[in-house]
PDB file of N, CA and C in Angstrom:
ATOM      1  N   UNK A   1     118.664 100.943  88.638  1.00 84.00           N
ATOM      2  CA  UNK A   1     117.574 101.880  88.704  1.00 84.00           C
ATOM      3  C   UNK A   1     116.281 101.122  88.398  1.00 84.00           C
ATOM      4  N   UNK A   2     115.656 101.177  89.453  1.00 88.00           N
ATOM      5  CA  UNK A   2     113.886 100.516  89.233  1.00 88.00           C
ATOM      6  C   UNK A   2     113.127 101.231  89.543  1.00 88.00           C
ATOM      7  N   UNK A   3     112.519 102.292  88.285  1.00 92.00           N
ATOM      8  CA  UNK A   3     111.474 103.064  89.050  1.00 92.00           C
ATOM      9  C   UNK A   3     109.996 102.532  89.232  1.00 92.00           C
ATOM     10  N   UNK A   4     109.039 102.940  89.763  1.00 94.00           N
ATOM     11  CA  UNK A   4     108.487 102.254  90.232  1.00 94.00           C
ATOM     12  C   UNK A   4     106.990 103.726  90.692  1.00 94.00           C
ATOM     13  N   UNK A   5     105.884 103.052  89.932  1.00 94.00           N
ATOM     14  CA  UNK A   5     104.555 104.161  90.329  1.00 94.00           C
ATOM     15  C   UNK A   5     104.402 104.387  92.078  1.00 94.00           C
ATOM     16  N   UNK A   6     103.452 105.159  92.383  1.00 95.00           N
ATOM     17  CA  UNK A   6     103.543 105.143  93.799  1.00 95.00           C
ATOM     18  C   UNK A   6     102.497 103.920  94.302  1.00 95.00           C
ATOM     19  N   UNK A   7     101.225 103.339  93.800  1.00 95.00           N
ATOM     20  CA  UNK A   7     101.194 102.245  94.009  1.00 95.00           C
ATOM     21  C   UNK A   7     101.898 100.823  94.358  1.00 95.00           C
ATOM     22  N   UNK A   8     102.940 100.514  93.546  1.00 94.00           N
ATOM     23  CA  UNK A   8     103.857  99.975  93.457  1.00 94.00           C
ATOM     24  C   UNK A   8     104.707 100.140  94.706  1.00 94.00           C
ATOM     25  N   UNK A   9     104.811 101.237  94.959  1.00 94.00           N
ATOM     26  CA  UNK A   9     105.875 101.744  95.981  1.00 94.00           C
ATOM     27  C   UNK A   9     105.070 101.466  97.478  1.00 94.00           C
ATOM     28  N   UNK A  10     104.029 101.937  97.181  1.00 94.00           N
ATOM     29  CA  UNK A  10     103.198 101.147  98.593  1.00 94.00           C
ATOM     30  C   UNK A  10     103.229  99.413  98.472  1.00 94.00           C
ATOM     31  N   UNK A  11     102.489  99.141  97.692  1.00 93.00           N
ATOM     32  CA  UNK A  11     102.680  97.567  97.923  1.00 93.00           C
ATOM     33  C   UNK A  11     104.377  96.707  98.766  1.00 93.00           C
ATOM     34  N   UNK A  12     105.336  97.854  98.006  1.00 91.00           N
ATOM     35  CA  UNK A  12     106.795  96.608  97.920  1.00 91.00           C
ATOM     36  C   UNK A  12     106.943  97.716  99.547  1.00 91.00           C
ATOM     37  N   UNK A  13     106.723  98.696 100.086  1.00 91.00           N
ATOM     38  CA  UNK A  13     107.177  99.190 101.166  1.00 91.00           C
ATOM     39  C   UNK A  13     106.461  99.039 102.259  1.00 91.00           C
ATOM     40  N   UNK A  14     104.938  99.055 101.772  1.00 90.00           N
ATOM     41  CA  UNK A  14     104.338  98.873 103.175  1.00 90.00           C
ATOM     42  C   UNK A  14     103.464  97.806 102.995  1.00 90.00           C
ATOM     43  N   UNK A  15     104.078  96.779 102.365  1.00 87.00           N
ATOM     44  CA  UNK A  15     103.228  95.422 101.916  1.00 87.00           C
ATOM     45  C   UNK A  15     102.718  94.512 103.178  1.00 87.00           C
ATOM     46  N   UNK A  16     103.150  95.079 104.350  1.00 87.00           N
ATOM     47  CA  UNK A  16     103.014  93.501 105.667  1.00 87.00           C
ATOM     48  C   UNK A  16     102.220  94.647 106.786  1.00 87.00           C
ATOM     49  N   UNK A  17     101.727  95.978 106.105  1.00 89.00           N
ATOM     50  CA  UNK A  17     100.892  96.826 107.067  1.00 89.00           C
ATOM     51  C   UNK A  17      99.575  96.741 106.686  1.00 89.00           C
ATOM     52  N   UNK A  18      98.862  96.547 108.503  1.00 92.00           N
ATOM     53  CA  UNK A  18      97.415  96.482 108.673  1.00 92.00           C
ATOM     54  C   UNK A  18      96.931  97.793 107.354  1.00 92.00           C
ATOM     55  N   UNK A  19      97.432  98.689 107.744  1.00 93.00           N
ATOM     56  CA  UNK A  19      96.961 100.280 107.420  1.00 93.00           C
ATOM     57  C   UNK A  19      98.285 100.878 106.561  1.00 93.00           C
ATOM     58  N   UNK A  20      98.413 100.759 105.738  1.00 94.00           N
ATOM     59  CA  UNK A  20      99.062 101.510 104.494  1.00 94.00           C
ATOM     60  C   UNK A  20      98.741 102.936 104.345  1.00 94.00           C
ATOM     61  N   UNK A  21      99.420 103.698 104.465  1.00 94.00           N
ATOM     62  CA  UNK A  21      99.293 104.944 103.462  1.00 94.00           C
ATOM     63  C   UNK A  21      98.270 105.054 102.663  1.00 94.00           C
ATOM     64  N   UNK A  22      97.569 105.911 102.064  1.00 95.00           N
ATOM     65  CA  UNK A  22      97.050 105.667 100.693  1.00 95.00           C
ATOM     66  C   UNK A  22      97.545 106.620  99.781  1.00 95.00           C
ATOM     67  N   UNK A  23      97.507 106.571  98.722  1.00 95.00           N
ATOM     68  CA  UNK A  23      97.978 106.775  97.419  1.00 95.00           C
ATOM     69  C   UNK A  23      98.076 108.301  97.334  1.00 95.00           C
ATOM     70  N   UNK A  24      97.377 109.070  97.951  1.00 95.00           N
ATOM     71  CA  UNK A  24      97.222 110.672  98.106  1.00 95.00           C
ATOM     72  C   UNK A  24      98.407 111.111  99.213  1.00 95.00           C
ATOM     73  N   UNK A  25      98.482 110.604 100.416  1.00 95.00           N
ATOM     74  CA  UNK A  25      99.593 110.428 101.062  1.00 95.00           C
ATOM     75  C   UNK A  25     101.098 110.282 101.194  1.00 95.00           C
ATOM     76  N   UNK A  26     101.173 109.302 100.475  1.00 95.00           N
ATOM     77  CA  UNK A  26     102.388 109.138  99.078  1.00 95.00           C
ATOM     78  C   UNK A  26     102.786 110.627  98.636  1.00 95.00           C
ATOM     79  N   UNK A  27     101.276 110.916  97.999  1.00 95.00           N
ATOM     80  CA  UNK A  27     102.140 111.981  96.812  1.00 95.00           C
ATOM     81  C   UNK A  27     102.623 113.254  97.209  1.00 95.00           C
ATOM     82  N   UNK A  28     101.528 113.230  98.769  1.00 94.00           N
ATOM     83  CA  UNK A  28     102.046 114.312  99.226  1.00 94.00           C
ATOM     84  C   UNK A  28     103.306 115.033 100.150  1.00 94.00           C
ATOM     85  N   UNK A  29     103.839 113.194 100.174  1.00 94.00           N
ATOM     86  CA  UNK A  29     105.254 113.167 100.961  1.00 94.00           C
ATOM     87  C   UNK A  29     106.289 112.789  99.927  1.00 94.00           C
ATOM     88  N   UNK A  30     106.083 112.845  98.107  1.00 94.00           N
ATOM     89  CA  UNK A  30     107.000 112.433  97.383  1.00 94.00           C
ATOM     90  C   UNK A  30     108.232 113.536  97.097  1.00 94.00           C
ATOM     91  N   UNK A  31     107.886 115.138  97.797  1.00 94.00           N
ATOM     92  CA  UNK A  31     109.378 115.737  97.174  1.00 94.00           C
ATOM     93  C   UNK A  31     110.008 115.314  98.491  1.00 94.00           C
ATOM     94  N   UNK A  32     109.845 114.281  99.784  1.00 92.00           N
ATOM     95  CA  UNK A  32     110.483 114.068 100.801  1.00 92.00           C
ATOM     96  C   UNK A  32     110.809 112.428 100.812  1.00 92.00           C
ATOM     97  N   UNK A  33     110.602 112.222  99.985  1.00 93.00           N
ATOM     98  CA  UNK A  33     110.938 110.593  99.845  1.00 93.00           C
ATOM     99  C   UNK A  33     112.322 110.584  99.028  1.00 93.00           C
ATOM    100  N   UNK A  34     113.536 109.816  99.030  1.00 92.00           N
ATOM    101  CA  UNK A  34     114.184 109.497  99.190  1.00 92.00           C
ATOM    102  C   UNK A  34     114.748 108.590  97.224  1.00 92.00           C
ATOM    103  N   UNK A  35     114.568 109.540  96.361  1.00 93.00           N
ATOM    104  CA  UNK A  35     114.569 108.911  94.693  1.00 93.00           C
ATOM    105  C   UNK A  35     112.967 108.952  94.432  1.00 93.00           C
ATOM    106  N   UNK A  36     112.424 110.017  94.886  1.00 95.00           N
ATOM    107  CA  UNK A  36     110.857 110.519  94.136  1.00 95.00           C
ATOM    108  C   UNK A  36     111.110 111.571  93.027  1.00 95.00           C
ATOM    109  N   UNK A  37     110.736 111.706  92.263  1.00 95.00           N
ATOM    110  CA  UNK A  37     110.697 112.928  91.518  1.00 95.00           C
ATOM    111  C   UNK A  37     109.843 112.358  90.225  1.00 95.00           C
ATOM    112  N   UNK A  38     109.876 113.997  89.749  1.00 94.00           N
ATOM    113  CA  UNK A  38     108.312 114.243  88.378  1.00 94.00           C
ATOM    114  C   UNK A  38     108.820 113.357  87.554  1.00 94.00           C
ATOM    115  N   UNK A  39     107.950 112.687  86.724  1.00 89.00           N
ATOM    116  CA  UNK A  39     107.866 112.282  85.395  1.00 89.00           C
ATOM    117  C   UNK A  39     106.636 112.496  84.458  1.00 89.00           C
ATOM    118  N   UNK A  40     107.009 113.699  84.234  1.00 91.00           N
ATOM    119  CA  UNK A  40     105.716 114.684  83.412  1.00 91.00           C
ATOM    120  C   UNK A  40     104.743 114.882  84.538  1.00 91.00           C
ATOM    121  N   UNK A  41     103.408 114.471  84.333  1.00 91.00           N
ATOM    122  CA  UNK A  41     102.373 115.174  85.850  1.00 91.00           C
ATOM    123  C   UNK A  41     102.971 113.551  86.218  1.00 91.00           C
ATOM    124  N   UNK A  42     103.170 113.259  86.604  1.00 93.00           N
ATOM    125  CA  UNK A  42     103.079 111.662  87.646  1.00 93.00           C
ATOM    126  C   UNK A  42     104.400 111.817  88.149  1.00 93.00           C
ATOM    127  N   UNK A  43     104.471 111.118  89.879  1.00 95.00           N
ATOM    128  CA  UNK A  43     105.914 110.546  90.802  1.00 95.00           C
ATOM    129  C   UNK A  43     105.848 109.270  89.934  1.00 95.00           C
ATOM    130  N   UNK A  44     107.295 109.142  89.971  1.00 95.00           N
ATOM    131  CA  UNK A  44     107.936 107.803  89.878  1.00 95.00           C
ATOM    132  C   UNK A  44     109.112 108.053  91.137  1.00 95.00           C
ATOM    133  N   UNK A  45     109.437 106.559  91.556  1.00 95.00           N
ATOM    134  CA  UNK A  45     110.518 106.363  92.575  1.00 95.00           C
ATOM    135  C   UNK A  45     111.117 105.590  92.657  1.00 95.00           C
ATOM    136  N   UNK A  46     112.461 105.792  92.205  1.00 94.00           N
ATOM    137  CA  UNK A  46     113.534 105.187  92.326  1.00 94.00           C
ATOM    138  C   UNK A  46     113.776 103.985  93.428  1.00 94.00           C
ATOM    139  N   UNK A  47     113.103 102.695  93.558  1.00 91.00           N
ATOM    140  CA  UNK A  47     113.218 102.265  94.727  1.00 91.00           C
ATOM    141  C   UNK A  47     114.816 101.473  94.753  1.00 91.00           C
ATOM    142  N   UNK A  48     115.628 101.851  94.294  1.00 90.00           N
ATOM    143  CA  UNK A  48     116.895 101.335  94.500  1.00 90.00           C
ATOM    144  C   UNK A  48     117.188 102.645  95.496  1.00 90.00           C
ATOM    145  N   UNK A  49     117.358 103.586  95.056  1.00 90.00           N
ATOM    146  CA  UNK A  49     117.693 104.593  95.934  1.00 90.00           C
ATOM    147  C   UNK A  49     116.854 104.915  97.216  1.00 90.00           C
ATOM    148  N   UNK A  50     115.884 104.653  96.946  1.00 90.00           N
ATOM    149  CA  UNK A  50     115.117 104.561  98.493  1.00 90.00           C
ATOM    150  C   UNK A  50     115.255 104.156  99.589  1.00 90.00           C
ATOM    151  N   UNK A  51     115.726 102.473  98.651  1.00 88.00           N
ATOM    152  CA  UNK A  51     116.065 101.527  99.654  1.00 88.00           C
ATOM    153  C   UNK A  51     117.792 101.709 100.335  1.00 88.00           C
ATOM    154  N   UNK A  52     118.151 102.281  99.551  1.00 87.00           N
ATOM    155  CA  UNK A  52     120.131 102.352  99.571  1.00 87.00           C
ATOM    156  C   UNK A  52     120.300 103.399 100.921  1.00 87.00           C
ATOM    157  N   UNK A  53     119.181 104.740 100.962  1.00 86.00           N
ATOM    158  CA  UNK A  53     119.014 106.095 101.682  1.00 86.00           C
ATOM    159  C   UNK A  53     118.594 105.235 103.154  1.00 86.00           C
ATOM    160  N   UNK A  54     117.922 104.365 102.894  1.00 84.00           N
ATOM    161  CA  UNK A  54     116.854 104.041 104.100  1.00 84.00           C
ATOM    162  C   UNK A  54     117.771 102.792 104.802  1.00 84.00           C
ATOM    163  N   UNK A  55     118.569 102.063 104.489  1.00 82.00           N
ATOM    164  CA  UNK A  55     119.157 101.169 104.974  1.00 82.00           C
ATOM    165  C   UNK A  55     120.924 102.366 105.350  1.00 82.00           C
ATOM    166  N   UNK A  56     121.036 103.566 104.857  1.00 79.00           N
ATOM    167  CA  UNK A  56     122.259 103.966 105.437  1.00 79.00           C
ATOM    168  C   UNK A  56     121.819 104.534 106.722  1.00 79.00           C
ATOM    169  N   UNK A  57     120.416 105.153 106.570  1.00 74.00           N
ATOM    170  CA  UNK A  57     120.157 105.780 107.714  1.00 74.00           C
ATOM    171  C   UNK A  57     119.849 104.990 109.146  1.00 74.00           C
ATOM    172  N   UNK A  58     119.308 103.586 108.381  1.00 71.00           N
ATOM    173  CA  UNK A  58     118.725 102.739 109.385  1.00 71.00           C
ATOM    174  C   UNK A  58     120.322 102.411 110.210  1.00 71.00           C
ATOM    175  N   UNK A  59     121.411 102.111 109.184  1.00 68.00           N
ATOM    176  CA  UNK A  59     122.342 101.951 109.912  1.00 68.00           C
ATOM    177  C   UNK A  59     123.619 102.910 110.901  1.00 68.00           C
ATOM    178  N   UNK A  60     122.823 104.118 110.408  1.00 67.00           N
ATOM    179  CA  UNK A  60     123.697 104.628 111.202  1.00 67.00           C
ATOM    180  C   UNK A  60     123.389 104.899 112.285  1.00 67.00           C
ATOM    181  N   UNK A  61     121.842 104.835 112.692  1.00 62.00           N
ATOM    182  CA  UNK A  61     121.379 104.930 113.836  1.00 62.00           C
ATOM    183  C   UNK A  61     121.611 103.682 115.142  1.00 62.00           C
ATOM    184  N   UNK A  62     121.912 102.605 114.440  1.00 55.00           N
ATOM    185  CA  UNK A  62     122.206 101.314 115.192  1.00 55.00           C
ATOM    186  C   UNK A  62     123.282 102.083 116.121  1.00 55.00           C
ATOM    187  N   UNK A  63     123.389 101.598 117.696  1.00 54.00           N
ATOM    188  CA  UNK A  63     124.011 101.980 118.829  1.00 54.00           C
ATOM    189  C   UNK A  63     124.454 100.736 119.496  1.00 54.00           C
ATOM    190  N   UNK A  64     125.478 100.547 120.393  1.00 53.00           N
ATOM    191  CA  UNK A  64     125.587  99.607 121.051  1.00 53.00           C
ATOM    192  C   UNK A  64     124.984  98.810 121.826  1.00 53.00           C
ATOM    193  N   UNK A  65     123.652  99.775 122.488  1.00 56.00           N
ATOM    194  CA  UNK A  65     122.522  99.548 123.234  1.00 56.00           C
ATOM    195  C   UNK A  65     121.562  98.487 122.372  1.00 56.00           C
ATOM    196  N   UNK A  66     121.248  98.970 121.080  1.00 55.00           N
ATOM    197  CA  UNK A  66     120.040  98.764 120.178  1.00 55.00           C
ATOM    198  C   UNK A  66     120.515  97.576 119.336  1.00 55.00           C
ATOM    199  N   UNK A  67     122.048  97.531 118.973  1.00 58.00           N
ATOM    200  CA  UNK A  67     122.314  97.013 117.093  1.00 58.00           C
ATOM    201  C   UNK A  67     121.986  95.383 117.195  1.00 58.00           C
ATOM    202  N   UNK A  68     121.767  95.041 118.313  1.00 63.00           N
ATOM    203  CA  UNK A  68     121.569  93.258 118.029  1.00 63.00           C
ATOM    204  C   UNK A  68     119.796  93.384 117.469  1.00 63.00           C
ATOM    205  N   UNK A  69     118.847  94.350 118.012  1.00 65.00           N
ATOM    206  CA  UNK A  69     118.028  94.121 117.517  1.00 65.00           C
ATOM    207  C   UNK A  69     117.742  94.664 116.125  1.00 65.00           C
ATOM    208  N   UNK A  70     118.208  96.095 116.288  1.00 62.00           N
ATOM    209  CA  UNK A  70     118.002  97.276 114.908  1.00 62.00           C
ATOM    210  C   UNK A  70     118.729  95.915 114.097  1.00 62.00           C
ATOM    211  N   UNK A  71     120.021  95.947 113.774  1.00 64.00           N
ATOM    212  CA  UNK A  71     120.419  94.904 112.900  1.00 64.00           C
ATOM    213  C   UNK A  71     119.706  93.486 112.404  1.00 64.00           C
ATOM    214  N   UNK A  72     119.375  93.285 113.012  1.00 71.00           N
ATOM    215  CA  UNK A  72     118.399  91.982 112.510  1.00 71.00           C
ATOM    216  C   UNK A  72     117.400  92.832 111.808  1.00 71.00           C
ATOM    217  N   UNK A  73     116.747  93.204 111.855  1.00 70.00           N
ATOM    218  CA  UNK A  73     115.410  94.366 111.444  1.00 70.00           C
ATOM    219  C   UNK A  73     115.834  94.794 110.330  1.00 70.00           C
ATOM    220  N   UNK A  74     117.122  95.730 110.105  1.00 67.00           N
ATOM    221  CA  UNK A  74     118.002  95.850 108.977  1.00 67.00           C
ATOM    222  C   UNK A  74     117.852  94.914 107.762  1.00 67.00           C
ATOM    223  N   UNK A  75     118.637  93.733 108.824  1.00 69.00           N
ATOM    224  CA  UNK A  75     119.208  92.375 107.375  1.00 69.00           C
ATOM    225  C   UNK A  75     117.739  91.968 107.142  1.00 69.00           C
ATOM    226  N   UNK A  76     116.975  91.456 107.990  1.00 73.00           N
ATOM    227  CA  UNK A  76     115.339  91.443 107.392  1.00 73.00           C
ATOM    228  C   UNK A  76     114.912  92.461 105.799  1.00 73.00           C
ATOM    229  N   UNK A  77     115.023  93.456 106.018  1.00 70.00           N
ATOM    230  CA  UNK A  77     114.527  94.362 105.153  1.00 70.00           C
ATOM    231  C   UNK A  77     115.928  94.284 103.651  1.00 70.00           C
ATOM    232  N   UNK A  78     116.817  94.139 104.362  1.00 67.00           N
ATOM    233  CA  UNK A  78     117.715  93.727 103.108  1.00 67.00           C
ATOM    234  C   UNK A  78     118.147  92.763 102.255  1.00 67.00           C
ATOM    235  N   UNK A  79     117.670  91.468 102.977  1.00 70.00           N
ATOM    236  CA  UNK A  79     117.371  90.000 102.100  1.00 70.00           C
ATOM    237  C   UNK A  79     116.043  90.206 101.637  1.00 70.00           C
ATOM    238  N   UNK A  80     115.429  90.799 102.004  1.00 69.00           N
ATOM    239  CA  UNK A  80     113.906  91.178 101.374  1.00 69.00           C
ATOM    240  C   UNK A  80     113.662  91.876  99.903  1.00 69.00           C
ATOM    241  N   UNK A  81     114.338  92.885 100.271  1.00 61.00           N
ATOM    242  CA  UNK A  81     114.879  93.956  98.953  1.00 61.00           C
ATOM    243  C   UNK A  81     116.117  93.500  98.274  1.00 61.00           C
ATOM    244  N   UNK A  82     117.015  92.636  98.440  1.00 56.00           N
ATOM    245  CA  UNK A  82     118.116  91.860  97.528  1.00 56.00           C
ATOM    246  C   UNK A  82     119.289  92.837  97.636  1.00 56.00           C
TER     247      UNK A  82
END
């Protein structure tokens, strides 16, 4: 478990984008994010679980058509995140 402010959560998620989210954006998509929830008035987010939700989904979408590329894209984002 690494929780993690929503700053934080932008930097390590959308760290290699021209145009990031900003911080209001975030909060307003945190009861739909994936290990967001209250900690008193402030989100914190679970980015273990974020990342665990987002790599099952990424993989289940891989198809026979797609998985040589989706998969690389995948393992990218998962040697990235450990």
């Amino acid at each position: 478990m690494r929780l993690v402010s929503i700053p934080t959560f932008i930097e390590i998620v959308y760290g290699e984008d021209d145009h990031p989210p900003s911080v209001s954006t975030i909060r307003r998509r945190c009861p739909t994010i994936p290990g967001a929830f209250r900690d008193g008035k402030r989100w914190r987010i679970d980015i273990d679980i974020f990342f665990a939700v987002m790599r099952s989904r990424a993989l289940g979408g891989i198809t026979d058509e797609n998985d040589d590329e989706d998969l690389a894209v995948v393992m990218k984002i998962v040697k990235k995140t450990g």
